[in-house]
């Protein structure tokens, strides 16, 4: 039954090569911790993606309860944290995952840097990777405000002051992010939109580019 | 499909798609140089990598259970809180406090050093164009990275130490700890544990009382607003009877309190009598949130 359905689709769309390319590509010995334990450093990229998936899934569940307005944001997070079944776990995963994804991404970047894997022909993938790093930092920055507690509020005020100090672009950037003259209702909705729609969309596009380039170029050879 | 009309193959295998050998670049040794030891991504390698993933997942879950995500008190612009960004921004935050990265030199801080550092990181492959990949054979790139790492660790540590020190000096306890303690206290007493701002509307008691007219006439209205909710600095007078009795209210009218000046003479010159002020205070003392 499944085979017939699969064959019917495959005859029309030729999907077999797509997944066989992903499934059958070789993982060389020098990146496989099963052969050389020190090769665990090559796991950090995969773990970054794994935690990113956790972030996306836990974030999707968080938006079921979160209300992005200044009157209800805190109350909704507190409700989620203290009343909803497993809410504390899901929020905890998103909170700690946000830190861990930075850690993993940092370790991955260091691995790529110190093994010189960014050298020709993989320059473009390094640039895309760094852009992913910056988007991740942006996600961390915008997500920090969303609980709308004092820590979030005052940290964001300072952040926007720093953005403001950049010459020429600064004040524009600040007003764009702040959505007015004070950190308030507009700021919260803007940060929410950035955190939930804009930045994840950019992140997914960059990730697709990152992975396609890895498949095109293969993983860098042993030193 | 997509392989020409003459293709008779049912399944077209794309195979490995590594870049072709070019000239001028040292191609990494072919994977097949290690016969029998390279393996397919799915399922062989992915299952092994999943083992590592499981360990990480268990780690996150242990962390979420032992250390619940922190939550402080609702944002309040007039609260005194030492601002602190998330830990991975601490090095930048601390860096921008340095004398030559702040104040008059803030542009050097935000655009100069930070811009050059992140810009060169972004464009590293175009700056470090040598063929050598081993880090100890590219001393400039490696030493710059080691230097940056040392700076990041130092700045992060300094920022955190200073924050801790400042907290201890001002006697502040992190708000998430305070909130949890308060919630635990209230739970023990059987009270609501929430710290969220309660937006329940408090009704005006005896709105038709003649004192309501006196409230307007005595110019209380100009600060405490026509709906008695105050605003900005002046507090709401709805529910004022919960915390103040008639004598306390009279004292505040006569002597003022905080930002509020003594209003007794103003009220008298607005045409109120001693009697009127007395009944106004009595009416205000009746303003209780719970009937």
Tab-separated table of C-alpha atoms in Angstrom:
chain	number	residue	atom	x	y	z
A	1	UNK	CA	0.000	0.000	0.000
A	2	UNK	CA	2.581	2.538	1.119
A	3	UNK	CA	4.939	1.248	-1.532
A	4	UNK	CA	2.311	1.815	-4.230
A	5	UNK	CA	1.640	5.346	-3.037
A	6	UNK	CA	5.372	6.018	-2.867
A	7	UNK	CA	5.951	4.638	-6.377
A	8	UNK	CA	3.053	6.672	-7.748
A	9	UNK	CA	4.549	9.885	-6.371
A	10	UNK	CA	8.117	8.894	-7.291
A	11	UNK	CA	7.188	8.260	-10.932
A	12	UNK	CA	5.889	11.776	-11.158
A	13	UNK	CA	8.292	13.774	-8.981
A	14	UNK	CA	11.430	11.622	-8.895
A	15	UNK	CA	11.776	12.119	-5.146
A	16	UNK	CA	14.079	9.163	-4.509
A	17	UNK	CA	17.330	10.968	-5.339
A	18	UNK	CA	16.480	13.759	-2.908
A	19	UNK	CA	16.262	11.630	0.195
A	20	UNK	CA	18.879	9.111	-0.979
A	21	UNK	CA	21.306	11.998	-1.275
A	22	UNK	CA	20.664	12.888	2.357
A	23	UNK	CA	20.567	9.291	3.577
A	24	UNK	CA	23.477	7.737	1.720
A	25	UNK	CA	26.116	10.412	1.884
A	26	UNK	CA	29.213	9.141	3.580
A	27	UNK	CA	30.225	10.233	7.058
A	28	UNK	CA	34.025	10.013	6.973
A	29	UNK	CA	36.023	8.411	9.745
A	30	UNK	CA	37.685	11.568	10.990
A	31	UNK	CA	34.387	13.164	12.076
A	32	UNK	CA	32.954	10.018	13.637
A	33	UNK	CA	33.412	9.855	17.426
A	34	UNK	CA	32.833	6.093	17.213
A	35	UNK	CA	36.297	5.803	15.636
A	36	UNK	CA	38.155	8.703	17.200
A	37	UNK	CA	36.721	10.044	20.437
A	38	UNK	CA	38.260	13.466	19.829
A	39	UNK	CA	35.928	13.772	16.841
A	40	UNK	CA	33.136	14.700	19.289
A	41	UNK	CA	34.005	18.307	18.418
A	42	UNK	CA	32.270	17.640	15.088
A	43	UNK	CA	28.985	17.025	16.959
A	44	UNK	CA	28.492	20.644	17.982
A	45	UNK	CA	26.945	21.735	14.672
A	46	UNK	CA	24.416	18.902	14.779
A	47	UNK	CA	23.663	19.642	18.434
A	48	UNK	CA	23.098	23.312	17.624
A	49	UNK	CA	20.492	22.246	15.082
A	50	UNK	CA	18.989	19.762	17.557
A	51	UNK	CA	18.566	22.474	20.206
A	52	UNK	CA	17.228	24.879	17.561
A	53	UNK	CA	14.507	22.302	16.832
A	54	UNK	CA	13.775	22.104	20.573
A	55	UNK	CA	13.576	25.919	20.656
A	56	UNK	CA	11.137	26.022	17.745
A	57	UNK	CA	8.910	23.306	19.228
A	58	UNK	CA	8.912	24.672	22.790
A	59	UNK	CA	8.395	28.200	21.432
A	60	UNK	CA	5.368	27.048	19.471
A	61	UNK	CA	3.851	25.657	22.665
A	62	UNK	CA	4.708	28.832	24.600
A	63	UNK	CA	2.750	30.980	22.129
A	64	UNK	CA	-0.355	28.966	23.033
A	65	UNK	CA	-0.354	30.822	26.369
A	66	UNK	CA	1.745	33.940	25.876
A	67	UNK	CA	-0.070	37.256	25.354
A	68	UNK	CA	2.131	40.010	23.879
A	69	UNK	CA	0.701	43.064	25.594
A	70	UNK	CA	2.049	44.946	28.578
A	71	UNK	CA	-0.933	44.286	30.820
A	72	UNK	CA	-1.147	40.543	30.277
A	73	UNK	CA	2.351	39.468	29.189
A	74	UNK	CA	3.695	39.008	32.702
A	75	UNK	CA	0.481	37.443	33.963
A	76	UNK	CA	0.416	34.969	31.069
A	77	UNK	CA	4.041	33.945	31.667
A	78	UNK	CA	3.394	33.605	35.392
A	79	UNK	CA	0.278	31.541	34.706
A	80	UNK	CA	2.258	29.350	32.316
A	81	UNK	CA	5.067	28.996	34.828
A	82	UNK	CA	2.972	28.222	37.884
A	83	UNK	CA	-0.422	26.881	36.814
A	84	UNK	CA	-0.227	25.145	33.429
A	85	UNK	CA	0.647	21.436	33.514
A	86	UNK	CA	4.265	21.022	32.324
A	87	UNK	CA	4.342	24.760	31.599
A	88	UNK	CA	7.380	25.131	33.825
A	89	UNK	CA	9.139	22.375	31.867
A	90	UNK	CA	8.336	23.863	28.456
A	91	UNK	CA	9.338	27.381	29.500
A	92	UNK	CA	12.424	25.975	31.202
A	93	UNK	CA	13.435	24.147	28.029
A	94	UNK	CA	13.038	27.355	26.027
A	95	UNK	CA	14.927	29.395	28.627
A	96	UNK	CA	17.860	27.003	29.065
A	97	UNK	CA	17.797	25.989	25.408
A	98	UNK	CA	18.356	29.641	24.488
A	99	UNK	CA	21.588	29.630	26.480
A	100	UNK	CA	22.648	26.184	25.313
A	101	UNK	CA	22.123	26.991	21.658
A	102	UNK	CA	24.544	29.902	22.064
A	103	UNK	CA	27.044	27.634	23.809
A	104	UNK	CA	26.788	24.928	21.129
A	105	UNK	CA	26.946	27.438	18.299
A	106	UNK	CA	29.992	29.053	19.904
A	107	UNK	CA	31.727	25.668	20.221
A	108	UNK	CA	30.802	24.818	16.625
A	109	UNK	CA	32.215	28.131	15.428
A	110	UNK	CA	35.424	27.517	17.373
A	111	UNK	CA	35.732	24.010	15.895
A	112	UNK	CA	35.320	25.372	12.376
A	113	UNK	CA	37.763	28.184	13.088
A	114	UNK	CA	40.541	26.139	14.672
A	115	UNK	CA	40.313	23.306	12.121
A	116	UNK	CA	40.517	25.935	9.378
A	117	UNK	CA	37.387	24.498	7.808
A	118	UNK	CA	36.254	27.908	6.610
A	119	UNK	CA	38.976	28.048	3.997
A	120	UNK	CA	38.380	27.675	0.264
A	121	UNK	CA	36.025	26.422	-1.024
A	122	UNK	CA	33.839	26.876	2.102
A	123	UNK	CA	34.090	30.662	2.578
A	124	UNK	CA	30.418	31.289	1.800
A	125	UNK	CA	29.249	28.727	4.301
A	126	UNK	CA	31.266	30.437	7.030
A	127	UNK	CA	29.659	33.769	6.185
A	128	UNK	CA	26.191	32.193	6.284
A	129	UNK	CA	27.122	30.542	9.573
A	130	UNK	CA	28.155	33.870	11.075
A	131	UNK	CA	24.875	35.395	9.896
A	132	UNK	CA	23.081	32.546	11.686
A	133	UNK	CA	25.123	33.442	14.790
A	134	UNK	CA	23.985	37.074	14.594
A	135	UNK	CA	20.342	36.067	14.057
A	136	UNK	CA	20.579	33.785	17.094
A	137	UNK	CA	21.927	36.652	19.189
A	138	UNK	CA	19.006	38.754	17.901
A	139	UNK	CA	16.597	36.025	18.956
A	140	UNK	CA	18.171	35.994	22.402
A	141	UNK	CA	17.935	39.771	22.665
A	142	UNK	CA	14.288	40.005	21.579
A	143	UNK	CA	13.213	36.965	23.610
A	144	UNK	CA	14.696	38.438	26.785
A	145	UNK	CA	12.061	41.210	26.891
A	146	UNK	CA	9.015	39.019	26.402
A	147	UNK	CA	8.381	37.929	30.047
A	148	UNK	CA	7.998	41.683	30.743
A	149	UNK	CA	9.481	41.561	34.218
A	150	UNK	CA	11.833	44.161	35.649
A	151	UNK	CA	14.993	42.365	34.527
A	152	UNK	CA	13.705	42.219	30.959
A	153	UNK	CA	12.470	45.806	30.977
A	154	UNK	CA	15.636	47.445	32.309
A	155	UNK	CA	17.996	45.300	30.218
A	156	UNK	CA	16.067	46.272	27.081
A	157	UNK	CA	16.190	49.947	28.057
A	158	UNK	CA	19.985	49.724	28.311
A	159	UNK	CA	20.230	47.785	25.032
A	160	UNK	CA	18.219	50.417	23.199
A	161	UNK	CA	20.371	53.168	24.715
A	162	UNK	CA	23.439	51.392	23.347
A	163	UNK	CA	21.777	51.078	19.929
A	164	UNK	CA	20.983	54.788	20.151
A	165	UNK	CA	24.664	55.666	20.582
A	166	UNK	CA	25.571	54.308	17.129
A	167	UNK	CA	26.167	57.337	14.886
A	168	UNK	CA	23.619	58.199	12.143
A	169	UNK	CA	21.791	54.846	12.147
A	170	UNK	CA	21.467	54.613	15.937
A	171	UNK	CA	18.461	56.825	16.663
A	172	UNK	CA	16.590	55.384	13.680
A	173	UNK	CA	17.368	51.837	14.788
A	174	UNK	CA	16.298	52.624	18.335
A	175	UNK	CA	12.999	54.151	17.276
A	176	UNK	CA	12.344	51.272	14.887
A	177	UNK	CA	12.861	48.690	17.626
A	178	UNK	CA	11.215	50.739	20.347
A	179	UNK	CA	8.216	51.799	18.270
A	180	UNK	CA	7.957	55.180	19.992
A	181	UNK	CA	9.709	57.330	22.546
A	182	UNK	CA	9.571	54.937	25.504
A	183	UNK	CA	9.990	51.211	26.108
A	184	UNK	CA	6.341	50.259	26.268
A	185	UNK	CA	3.475	48.469	24.590
A	186	UNK	CA	4.810	49.036	21.070
A	187	UNK	CA	8.267	47.789	22.028
A	188	UNK	CA	6.826	44.574	23.384
A	189	UNK	CA	4.738	43.836	20.283
A	190	UNK	CA	7.671	44.655	18.002
A	191	UNK	CA	10.062	42.438	19.906
A	192	UNK	CA	7.408	39.720	19.878
A	193	UNK	CA	6.959	39.991	16.108
A	194	UNK	CA	10.739	39.962	15.570
A	195	UNK	CA	11.213	37.040	17.928
A	196	UNK	CA	8.385	34.888	16.592
A	197	UNK	CA	8.107	35.759	12.898
A	198	UNK	CA	10.891	37.836	11.339
A	199	UNK	CA	14.029	36.348	12.894
A	200	UNK	CA	12.905	32.680	12.762
A	201	UNK	CA	12.024	33.143	9.084
A	202	UNK	CA	15.486	34.551	8.360
A	203	UNK	CA	17.022	31.814	10.495
A	204	UNK	CA	15.272	29.023	8.571
A	205	UNK	CA	16.327	30.444	5.207
A	206	UNK	CA	19.939	30.711	6.390
A	207	UNK	CA	19.847	27.181	7.833
A	208	UNK	CA	18.614	25.759	4.526
A	209	UNK	CA	21.491	27.551	2.764
A	210	UNK	CA	23.948	26.274	5.386
A	211	UNK	CA	22.854	22.655	4.945
A	212	UNK	CA	22.666	22.734	1.150
A	213	UNK	CA	26.204	24.088	1.071
A	214	UNK	CA	27.430	21.359	3.425
A	215	UNK	CA	25.925	18.708	1.129
A	216	UNK	CA	27.377	20.382	-1.954
A	217	UNK	CA	30.860	20.703	-0.557
A	218	UNK	CA	31.069	17.813	1.856
A	219	UNK	CA	32.611	18.122	5.276
A	220	UNK	CA	36.201	19.373	5.355
A	221	UNK	CA	38.865	16.667	5.245
A	222	UNK	CA	41.060	15.514	8.110
A	223	UNK	CA	43.940	17.725	9.146
B	1	UNK	CA	12.527	12.990	-15.076
B	2	UNK	CA	15.207	15.638	-15.243
B	3	UNK	CA	17.742	13.173	-16.607
B	4	UNK	CA	17.003	13.437	-20.332
B	5	UNK	CA	14.407	11.603	-22.400
B	6	UNK	CA	16.606	8.569	-23.038
B	7	UNK	CA	17.028	7.649	-19.406
B	8	UNK	CA	15.608	4.175	-18.828
B	9	UNK	CA	16.629	4.119	-15.187
B	10	UNK	CA	13.822	3.777	-12.690
B	11	UNK	CA	15.853	5.161	-9.807
B	12	UNK	CA	18.570	7.697	-10.465
B	13	UNK	CA	21.119	7.800	-7.722
B	14	UNK	CA	22.668	11.224	-7.236
B	15	UNK	CA	25.480	10.036	-5.021
B	16	UNK	CA	28.027	12.065	-3.206
B	17	UNK	CA	28.200	15.612	-4.420
B	18	UNK	CA	31.464	16.932	-3.201
B	19	UNK	CA	33.111	19.669	-5.213
B	20	UNK	CA	35.354	18.689	-8.068
B	21	UNK	CA	39.111	18.840	-7.824
B	22	UNK	CA	40.329	22.242	-8.889
B	23	UNK	CA	43.801	23.584	-9.242
B	24	UNK	CA	45.405	25.692	-6.577
B	25	UNK	CA	43.435	24.209	-3.708
B	26	UNK	CA	44.541	21.271	-1.603
B	27	UNK	CA	41.637	18.883	-1.846
B	28	UNK	CA	41.067	16.996	1.383
B	29	UNK	CA	41.865	13.282	1.082
B	30	UNK	CA	39.002	11.267	-0.351
B	31	UNK	CA	36.849	9.604	2.257
B	32	UNK	CA	37.381	6.285	0.510
B	33	UNK	CA	41.003	6.558	1.671
B	34	UNK	CA	39.646	5.008	4.867
B	35	UNK	CA	37.938	1.908	3.500
B	36	UNK	CA	35.341	0.356	5.710
B	37	UNK	CA	35.370	3.142	8.263
B	38	UNK	CA	33.205	5.790	6.665
B	39	UNK	CA	29.536	5.046	7.007
B	40	UNK	CA	26.162	6.109	5.650
B	41	UNK	CA	24.513	9.126	7.278
B	42	UNK	CA	21.117	7.443	7.651
B	43	UNK	CA	20.653	5.291	9.618
B	44	UNK	CA	24.121	4.300	10.839
B	45	UNK	CA	25.619	7.631	11.808
B	46	UNK	CA	22.405	9.453	12.696
B	47	UNK	CA	21.537	6.776	15.272
B	48	UNK	CA	24.924	7.266	16.926
B	49	UNK	CA	24.570	11.019	16.828
B	50	UNK	CA	21.091	10.629	18.319
B	51	UNK	CA	22.772	9.022	21.341
B	52	UNK	CA	24.693	12.252	21.894
B	53	UNK	CA	21.434	14.167	21.276
B	54	UNK	CA	19.670	12.111	23.952
B	55	UNK	CA	22.376	12.912	26.485
B	56	UNK	CA	21.972	16.630	25.702
B	57	UNK	CA	18.177	16.375	25.904
B	58	UNK	CA	18.353	14.681	29.307
B	59	UNK	CA	20.767	17.407	30.382
B	60	UNK	CA	18.295	20.138	29.401
B	61	UNK	CA	15.440	18.353	31.165
B	62	UNK	CA	17.462	17.923	34.364
B	63	UNK	CA	18.303	21.623	34.186
B	64	UNK	CA	14.653	22.659	33.682
B	65	UNK	CA	13.538	20.592	36.663
B	66	UNK	CA	16.329	21.570	39.059
B	67	UNK	CA	16.486	25.234	38.009
B	68	UNK	CA	13.086	26.611	36.919
B	69	UNK	CA	13.296	29.478	34.434
B	70	UNK	CA	13.524	32.702	36.464
B	71	UNK	CA	10.700	35.233	36.566
B	72	UNK	CA	10.864	38.497	38.518
B	73	UNK	CA	8.184	41.063	39.285
B	74	UNK	CA	6.163	42.789	36.547
B	75	UNK	CA	7.994	45.563	34.685
B	76	UNK	CA	7.685	48.833	36.543
B	77	UNK	CA	9.509	51.911	35.278
B	78	UNK	CA	9.950	53.295	38.795
B	79	UNK	CA	11.479	50.134	40.261
B	80	UNK	CA	15.141	50.222	41.270
B	81	UNK	CA	16.765	47.349	39.449
B	82	UNK	CA	20.392	47.007	38.357
B	83	UNK	CA	20.084	46.321	34.634
B	84	UNK	CA	21.829	43.154	33.510
B	85	UNK	CA	21.640	41.592	30.041
B	86	UNK	CA	21.606	37.861	29.355
B	87	UNK	CA	24.989	36.258	30.170
B	88	UNK	CA	26.210	35.986	26.579
B	89	UNK	CA	25.949	39.766	26.128
B	90	UNK	CA	27.833	40.520	29.336
B	91	UNK	CA	31.227	40.869	27.617
B	92	UNK	CA	29.840	43.507	25.218
B	93	UNK	CA	28.006	45.271	28.039
B	94	UNK	CA	31.150	45.393	30.161
B	95	UNK	CA	33.281	46.386	27.186
B	96	UNK	CA	31.054	49.391	26.478
B	97	UNK	CA	31.669	50.596	30.049
B	98	UNK	CA	35.434	50.882	29.475
B	99	UNK	CA	36.706	54.497	29.406
B	100	UNK	CA	37.759	54.350	25.761
B	101	UNK	CA	34.548	52.670	24.638
B	102	UNK	CA	32.026	54.940	26.373
B	103	UNK	CA	31.218	58.581	26.908
B	104	UNK	CA	32.999	60.682	24.289
B	105	UNK	CA	34.503	57.558	22.738
B	106	UNK	CA	31.225	55.633	22.445
B	107	UNK	CA	31.532	55.535	18.659
B	108	UNK	CA	34.884	53.797	19.037
B	109	UNK	CA	33.144	51.315	21.327
B	110	UNK	CA	30.061	50.539	19.260
B	111	UNK	CA	31.384	50.861	15.721
B	112	UNK	CA	35.165	50.922	16.023
B	113	UNK	CA	36.361	47.910	17.947
B	114	UNK	CA	33.091	45.960	18.032
B	115	UNK	CA	32.443	46.564	14.345
B	116	UNK	CA	35.974	45.565	13.372
B	117	UNK	CA	35.896	42.473	15.592
B	118	UNK	CA	32.547	41.165	14.350
B	119	UNK	CA	33.247	42.316	10.792
B	120	UNK	CA	36.538	40.450	10.642
B	121	UNK	CA	34.889	37.399	12.170
B	122	UNK	CA	32.225	37.547	9.452
B	123	UNK	CA	34.835	37.914	6.727
B	124	UNK	CA	37.471	35.622	8.264
B	125	UNK	CA	37.829	33.397	5.155
B	126	UNK	CA	38.703	36.432	3.044
B	127	UNK	CA	41.254	37.726	5.559
B	128	UNK	CA	42.920	34.424	6.349
B	129	UNK	CA	43.383	33.152	2.802
B	130	UNK	CA	46.382	30.873	3.282
B	131	UNK	CA	46.086	27.203	2.434
B	132	UNK	CA	47.226	25.981	5.810
B	133	UNK	CA	44.397	24.711	8.018
B	134	UNK	CA	46.176	23.700	11.213
B	135	UNK	CA	45.699	26.435	13.815
B	136	UNK	CA	49.304	26.308	15.034
B	137	UNK	CA	50.543	26.987	11.516
B	138	UNK	CA	48.417	30.150	11.170
B	139	UNK	CA	49.770	32.116	14.117
B	140	UNK	CA	48.112	35.451	13.303
B	141	UNK	CA	44.554	34.189	12.941
B	142	UNK	CA	44.860	31.816	15.887
B	143	UNK	CA	46.487	34.286	18.240
B	144	UNK	CA	43.873	36.929	17.410
B	145	UNK	CA	41.149	34.413	18.217
B	146	UNK	CA	42.842	33.327	21.457
B	147	UNK	CA	43.204	36.980	22.425
B	148	UNK	CA	39.518	37.625	21.720
B	149	UNK	CA	38.510	34.552	23.728
B	150	UNK	CA	40.633	35.677	26.660
B	151	UNK	CA	39.085	39.167	26.446
B	152	UNK	CA	35.558	37.714	26.312
B	153	UNK	CA	36.171	35.494	29.326
B	154	UNK	CA	37.768	38.336	31.279
B	155	UNK	CA	35.019	40.856	30.433
B	156	UNK	CA	32.221	38.387	31.172
B	157	UNK	CA	33.752	37.524	34.513
B	158	UNK	CA	34.302	41.194	35.405
B	159	UNK	CA	30.731	42.102	34.469
B	160	UNK	CA	29.287	39.291	36.567
B	161	UNK	CA	31.540	39.995	39.538
B	162	UNK	CA	30.677	43.691	39.443
B	163	UNK	CA	26.968	42.896	39.210
B	164	UNK	CA	27.169	40.544	42.202
B	165	UNK	CA	29.149	43.142	44.124
B	166	UNK	CA	26.667	45.905	43.308
B	167	UNK	CA	23.764	43.683	44.348
B	168	UNK	CA	25.454	42.913	47.670
B	169	UNK	CA	26.344	46.549	48.255
B	170	UNK	CA	22.783	47.802	47.714
B	171	UNK	CA	21.376	44.835	49.587
B	172	UNK	CA	19.301	43.689	46.617
B	173	UNK	CA	18.137	40.139	46.162
B	174	UNK	CA	17.420	38.953	42.583
B	175	UNK	CA	13.744	39.508	41.883
B	176	UNK	CA	13.111	35.954	40.732
B	177	UNK	CA	14.263	34.728	44.180
B	178	UNK	CA	12.076	37.361	45.886
B	179	UNK	CA	9.066	36.369	43.813
B	180	UNK	CA	9.465	32.693	44.657
B	181	UNK	CA	9.849	33.445	48.363
B	182	UNK	CA	6.781	35.676	48.328
B	183	UNK	CA	4.783	33.043	46.462
B	184	UNK	CA	5.866	30.363	48.959
B	185	UNK	CA	4.878	32.630	51.877
B	186	UNK	CA	1.479	33.353	50.380
B	187	UNK	CA	0.971	29.687	49.564
B	188	UNK	CA	1.607	28.780	53.200
B	189	UNK	CA	-1.002	31.361	54.276
B	190	UNK	CA	-3.479	30.188	51.656
B	191	UNK	CA	-3.360	33.538	49.820
B	192	UNK	CA	-3.103	33.985	46.020
B	193	UNK	CA	0.505	33.434	44.937
B	194	UNK	CA	0.453	35.674	41.867
B	195	UNK	CA	2.723	38.705	41.515
B	196	UNK	CA	0.927	39.945	38.399
B	197	UNK	CA	-0.632	43.405	38.535
B	198	UNK	CA	-4.292	43.015	39.425
B	199	UNK	CA	-6.358	45.122	37.063
B	200	UNK	CA	-9.702	44.650	38.850
B	201	UNK	CA	-11.591	47.925	38.817
B	202	UNK	CA	-12.340	49.387	42.235
B	203	UNK	CA	-15.748	51.080	42.267
B	204	UNK	CA	-16.414	54.540	43.742
B	205	UNK	CA	-18.484	54.144	46.905
B	206	UNK	CA	-21.575	56.394	47.189
B	207	UNK	CA	-21.010	58.148	43.921
B	208	UNK	CA	-24.174	60.268	44.434
B	209	UNK	CA	-23.047	61.571	47.805
B	210	UNK	CA	-22.786	65.397	47.884
B	211	UNK	CA	-19.123	64.891	48.804
B	212	UNK	CA	-18.460	63.933	45.170
B	213	UNK	CA	-19.313	67.540	44.252
B	214	UNK	CA	-17.080	68.781	47.077
B	215	UNK	CA	-14.271	66.580	45.722
B	216	UNK	CA	-14.533	68.445	42.428
B	217	UNK	CA	-14.958	71.859	44.002
B	218	UNK	CA	-11.965	71.435	46.343
B	219	UNK	CA	-9.685	70.993	43.269
B	220	UNK	CA	-8.714	67.451	44.333
B	221	UNK	CA	-9.853	66.661	40.808
B	222	UNK	CA	-6.924	68.483	39.183
B	223	UNK	CA	-4.430	65.855	40.385
B	224	UNK	CA	-6.493	62.820	41.365
B	225	UNK	CA	-8.592	63.075	38.167
B	226	UNK	CA	-12.317	63.209	37.643
B	227	UNK	CA	-12.610	59.407	37.933
B	228	UNK	CA	-10.494	59.489	41.136
B	229	UNK	CA	-7.950	57.136	39.579
B	230	UNK	CA	-5.082	59.600	39.842
B	231	UNK	CA	-2.461	59.053	37.166
B	232	UNK	CA	1.303	59.343	36.797
B	233	UNK	CA	2.397	60.551	40.243
B	234	UNK	CA	-0.852	61.176	42.178
B	235	UNK	CA	-2.319	57.920	43.509
B	236	UNK	CA	-5.796	56.598	42.884
B	237	UNK	CA	-8.294	57.553	45.586
B	238	UNK	CA	-10.475	54.579	44.797
B	239	UNK	CA	-10.099	52.227	47.715
B	240	UNK	CA	-8.187	54.846	49.731
B	241	UNK	CA	-10.280	53.882	52.763
B	242	UNK	CA	-8.546	50.491	52.837
B	243	UNK	CA	-5.345	52.088	54.073
B	244	UNK	CA	-6.413	55.441	55.559
B	245	UNK	CA	-9.080	56.342	58.102
B	246	UNK	CA	-10.831	59.721	58.309
B	247	UNK	CA	-8.229	61.279	60.619
B	248	UNK	CA	-5.351	60.202	58.375
B	249	UNK	CA	-7.090	61.677	55.312
B	250	UNK	CA	-7.764	64.948	57.151
B	251	UNK	CA	-4.104	65.083	58.148
B	252	UNK	CA	-3.022	64.609	54.544
B	253	UNK	CA	-5.389	67.368	53.369
B	254	UNK	CA	-3.989	69.725	56.020
B	255	UNK	CA	-0.303	68.829	55.847
B	256	UNK	CA	0.194	67.269	52.420
B	257	UNK	CA	2.119	64.073	51.826
B	258	UNK	CA	5.066	63.311	49.534
B	259	UNK	CA	4.579	65.323	46.364
B	260	UNK	CA	1.160	66.572	47.490
B	261	UNK	CA	1.166	70.086	49.001
B	262	UNK	CA	-1.177	71.020	51.892
B	263	UNK	CA	-4.557	71.521	50.246
B	264	UNK	CA	-6.594	72.768	53.204
B	265	UNK	CA	-6.279	76.487	52.389
B	266	UNK	CA	-6.831	75.883	48.680
B	267	UNK	CA	-10.032	74.047	49.482
B	268	UNK	CA	-11.153	76.834	51.836
B	269	UNK	CA	-10.519	79.500	49.230
B	270	UNK	CA	-12.408	77.352	46.692
B	271	UNK	CA	-15.454	77.930	48.882
B	272	UNK	CA	-15.511	74.882	51.134
B	273	UNK	CA	-16.301	75.150	54.828
B	274	UNK	CA	-14.714	73.243	57.712
B	275	UNK	CA	-17.847	71.110	57.688
B	276	UNK	CA	-17.487	70.357	53.973
B	277	UNK	CA	-13.866	69.215	54.327
B	278	UNK	CA	-14.853	67.035	57.238
B	279	UNK	CA	-17.591	65.326	55.245
B	280	UNK	CA	-15.276	65.005	52.233
B	281	UNK	CA	-12.702	63.220	54.396
B	282	UNK	CA	-15.427	61.042	55.877
B	283	UNK	CA	-16.600	60.119	52.402
B	284	UNK	CA	-13.074	59.340	51.234
B	285	UNK	CA	-12.581	57.090	54.287
B	286	UNK	CA	-15.620	55.130	53.101
B	287	UNK	CA	-13.866	54.352	49.785
B	288	UNK	CA	-13.064	50.710	50.386
B	289	UNK	CA	-12.304	48.246	47.607
B	290	UNK	CA	-14.288	45.446	49.246
B	291	UNK	CA	-17.810	46.150	50.468
